[in-house]
Amino acid sequence: MFTREQLFAIYAAEARGGAEAERVLREQRLVDANGNPIPARQAAYERALRRYAEADPAGWSAFLETLPP
């Protein structure tokens, strides 16, 4: 349902916060136009993120190192 690139973009945007996070979350349909969470879509994202991190821990770790502290 989510590509690796989408997972990384969403996670990074959430880490940054602000308008960029809102834009990405809307674009990926994790929130609606009013900013309200879409629970089923958010649950799917969280499952996909967890699966990716478990399947490729080195890739996940490398990605996390690219994020600002």
XYZ file of N, CA and C in Angstrom:
207
model
N 0.816 -1.188 0.000
C 0.000 0.000 0.000
C 0.867 1.262 0.000
N 1.958 1.262 0.748
C 2.883 2.395 0.777
C 4.244 1.938 0.266
N 4.843 2.749 -0.575
C 6.202 2.448 -1.022
C 7.183 2.892 0.064
N 8.402 2.432 -0.064
C 9.452 2.845 0.872
C 9.601 4.368 0.841
N 9.561 4.936 -0.348
C 9.708 6.384 -0.487
C 8.570 7.123 0.217
N 7.359 6.601 0.089
C 6.224 7.226 0.769
C 6.379 7.132 2.285
N 6.781 5.954 2.770
C 6.990 5.782 4.213
C 8.008 6.789 4.726
N 9.114 6.911 4.007
C 10.173 7.830 4.424
C 9.689 9.279 4.372
N 8.966 9.641 3.321
C 8.476 11.017 3.182
C 7.509 11.365 4.311
N 6.613 10.448 4.633
C 5.644 10.696 5.702
C 6.360 10.819 7.040
N 7.235 9.875 7.321
C 7.940 9.877 8.606
C 8.770 11.148 8.770
N 9.499 11.523 7.725
C 10.334 12.726 7.782
C 9.473 13.974 7.956
N 8.349 14.043 7.260
C 7.465 15.202 7.385
C 6.892 15.292 8.796
N 6.515 14.149 9.360
C 6.003 14.158 10.731
C 7.078 14.631 11.704
N 8.312 14.241 11.464
C 9.416 14.654 12.336
C 9.638 16.166 12.254
N 9.482 16.730 11.054
C 9.670 18.177 10.874
C 8.484 18.967 11.410
N 7.288 18.429 11.219
C 6.076 19.105 11.671
C 5.710 20.285 10.793
N 4.796 21.082 11.261
C 4.391 22.293 10.570
C 3.595 22.060 9.302
N 3.625 23.075 8.446
C 2.843 23.058 7.213
C 3.268 21.934 6.279
N 4.563 21.626 6.253
C 5.052 20.540 5.392
C 4.435 19.214 5.816
N 4.368 18.963 7.110
C 3.760 17.725 7.606
C 2.290 17.673 7.216
N 1.592 18.767 7.396
C 0.174 18.808 7.033
C -0.015 18.513 5.550
N 0.826 19.101 4.716
C 0.712 18.886 3.271
C 0.931 17.423 2.923
N 1.991 16.830 3.460
C 2.313 15.434 3.148
C 1.225 14.504 3.675
N 0.756 14.742 4.884
C -0.285 13.884 5.450
C -1.569 13.966 4.631
N -1.916 15.154 4.156
C -3.095 15.286 3.285
C -2.856 14.592 1.953
N -1.673 14.809 1.387
C -1.325 14.211 0.097
C -1.403 12.683 0.160
N -0.971 12.116 1.277
C -0.983 10.660 1.442
C -2.300 10.160 2.044
N -3.264 11.050 2.191
C -4.602 10.735 2.694
C -4.593 10.140 4.109
N -3.660 10.629 4.939
C -3.647 10.229 6.348
C -4.526 11.155 7.183
N -4.785 12.350 6.644
C -5.738 13.282 7.246
C -6.624 13.819 6.125
N -7.824 14.265 6.513
C -8.725 14.819 5.509
C -8.422 16.301 5.287
N -9.227 16.948 4.479
C -9.001 18.356 4.132
C -9.057 19.270 5.353
N -9.745 18.836 6.402
C -9.848 19.631 7.629
C -8.765 19.288 8.643
N -7.871 18.361 8.276
C -6.802 17.970 9.184
C -7.177 16.876 10.163
N -8.362 16.293 9.981
C -8.801 15.211 10.860
C -8.173 13.897 10.420
N -7.671 13.113 11.373
C -7.051 11.830 11.028
C -8.040 10.882 10.355
N -7.522 10.094 9.436
C -8.297 9.028 8.801
C -7.765 7.732 9.414
N -8.463 7.205 10.439
C -7.931 6.107 11.240
C -7.483 4.882 10.448
N -8.265 4.431 9.500
C -7.894 3.220 8.753
C -6.610 3.441 7.961
N -6.497 4.591 7.359
C -5.303 4.898 6.565
C -4.085 5.056 7.480
N -4.246 5.683 8.630
C -3.140 5.833 9.570
C -2.690 4.477 10.105
N -3.647 3.596 10.377
C -3.297 2.254 10.858
C -2.523 1.495 9.787
N -2.932 1.645 8.534
C -2.228 0.977 7.434
C -0.802 1.512 7.308
N -0.635 2.819 7.461
C 0.704 3.423 7.413
C 1.577 2.877 8.539
N 1.042 2.843 9.738
C 1.813 2.358 10.886
C 2.210 0.896 10.716
N 1.300 0.077 10.192
C 1.629 -1.332 9.926
C 2.727 -1.441 8.878
N 2.601 -0.674 7.807
C 3.596 -0.718 6.731
C 4.957 -0.245 7.233
N 4.962 0.786 8.046
C 6.213 1.305 8.596
C 6.873 0.261 9.498
N 6.086 -0.366 10.348
C 6.613 -1.398 11.246
C 7.166 -2.579 10.448
N 6.420 -3.000 9.422
C 6.889 -4.112 8.579
C 8.198 -3.769 7.885
N 8.284 -2.550 7.367
C 9.523 -2.153 6.699
C 10.687 -2.161 7.686
N 10.494 -1.558 8.853
C 11.567 -1.470 9.850
C 12.020 -2.857 10.298
N 11.091 -3.797 10.409
C 11.440 -5.162 10.810
C 12.129 -5.919 9.680
N 11.712 -5.674 8.450
C 12.267 -6.396 7.300
C 13.641 -5.876 6.891
N 13.886 -4.583 7.097
C 15.157 -3.982 6.688
C 15.681 -3.060 7.791
N 16.119 -3.641 8.919
C 16.566 -2.789 10.019
C 17.747 -1.893 9.654
N 18.638 -2.373 8.805
C 19.782 -1.546 8.404
C 19.314 -0.356 7.570
N 18.390 -0.590 6.652
C 17.849 0.493 5.835
C 17.090 1.506 6.672
N 16.326 1.011 7.648
C 15.574 1.894 8.533
C 16.529 2.739 9.368
N 17.545 2.109 9.908
C 18.534 2.820 10.713
C 19.260 3.880 9.882
N 19.628 3.523 8.665
C 20.311 4.478 7.785
C 19.407 5.675 7.496
N 18.129 5.422 7.272
C 17.188 6.515 7.031
C 17.093 7.416 8.258
N 16.953 6.827 9.436
C 16.829 7.623 10.660
C 18.038 8.526 10.867
N 19.199 8.064 10.457
C 20.412 8.870 10.602
C 20.407 10.102 9.705
N 19.569 10.110 8.668
C 19.495 11.265 7.771
C 18.616 12.378 8.328
N 17.822 12.056 9.357
C 16.915 13.054 9.929
C 17.680 13.981 10.866
N 17.296 15.246 10.887
C 17.952 16.168 11.819
C 17.612 15.780 13.258
N 18.512 16.077 14.179
C 18.261 15.729 15.598
C 17.100 16.493 16.199
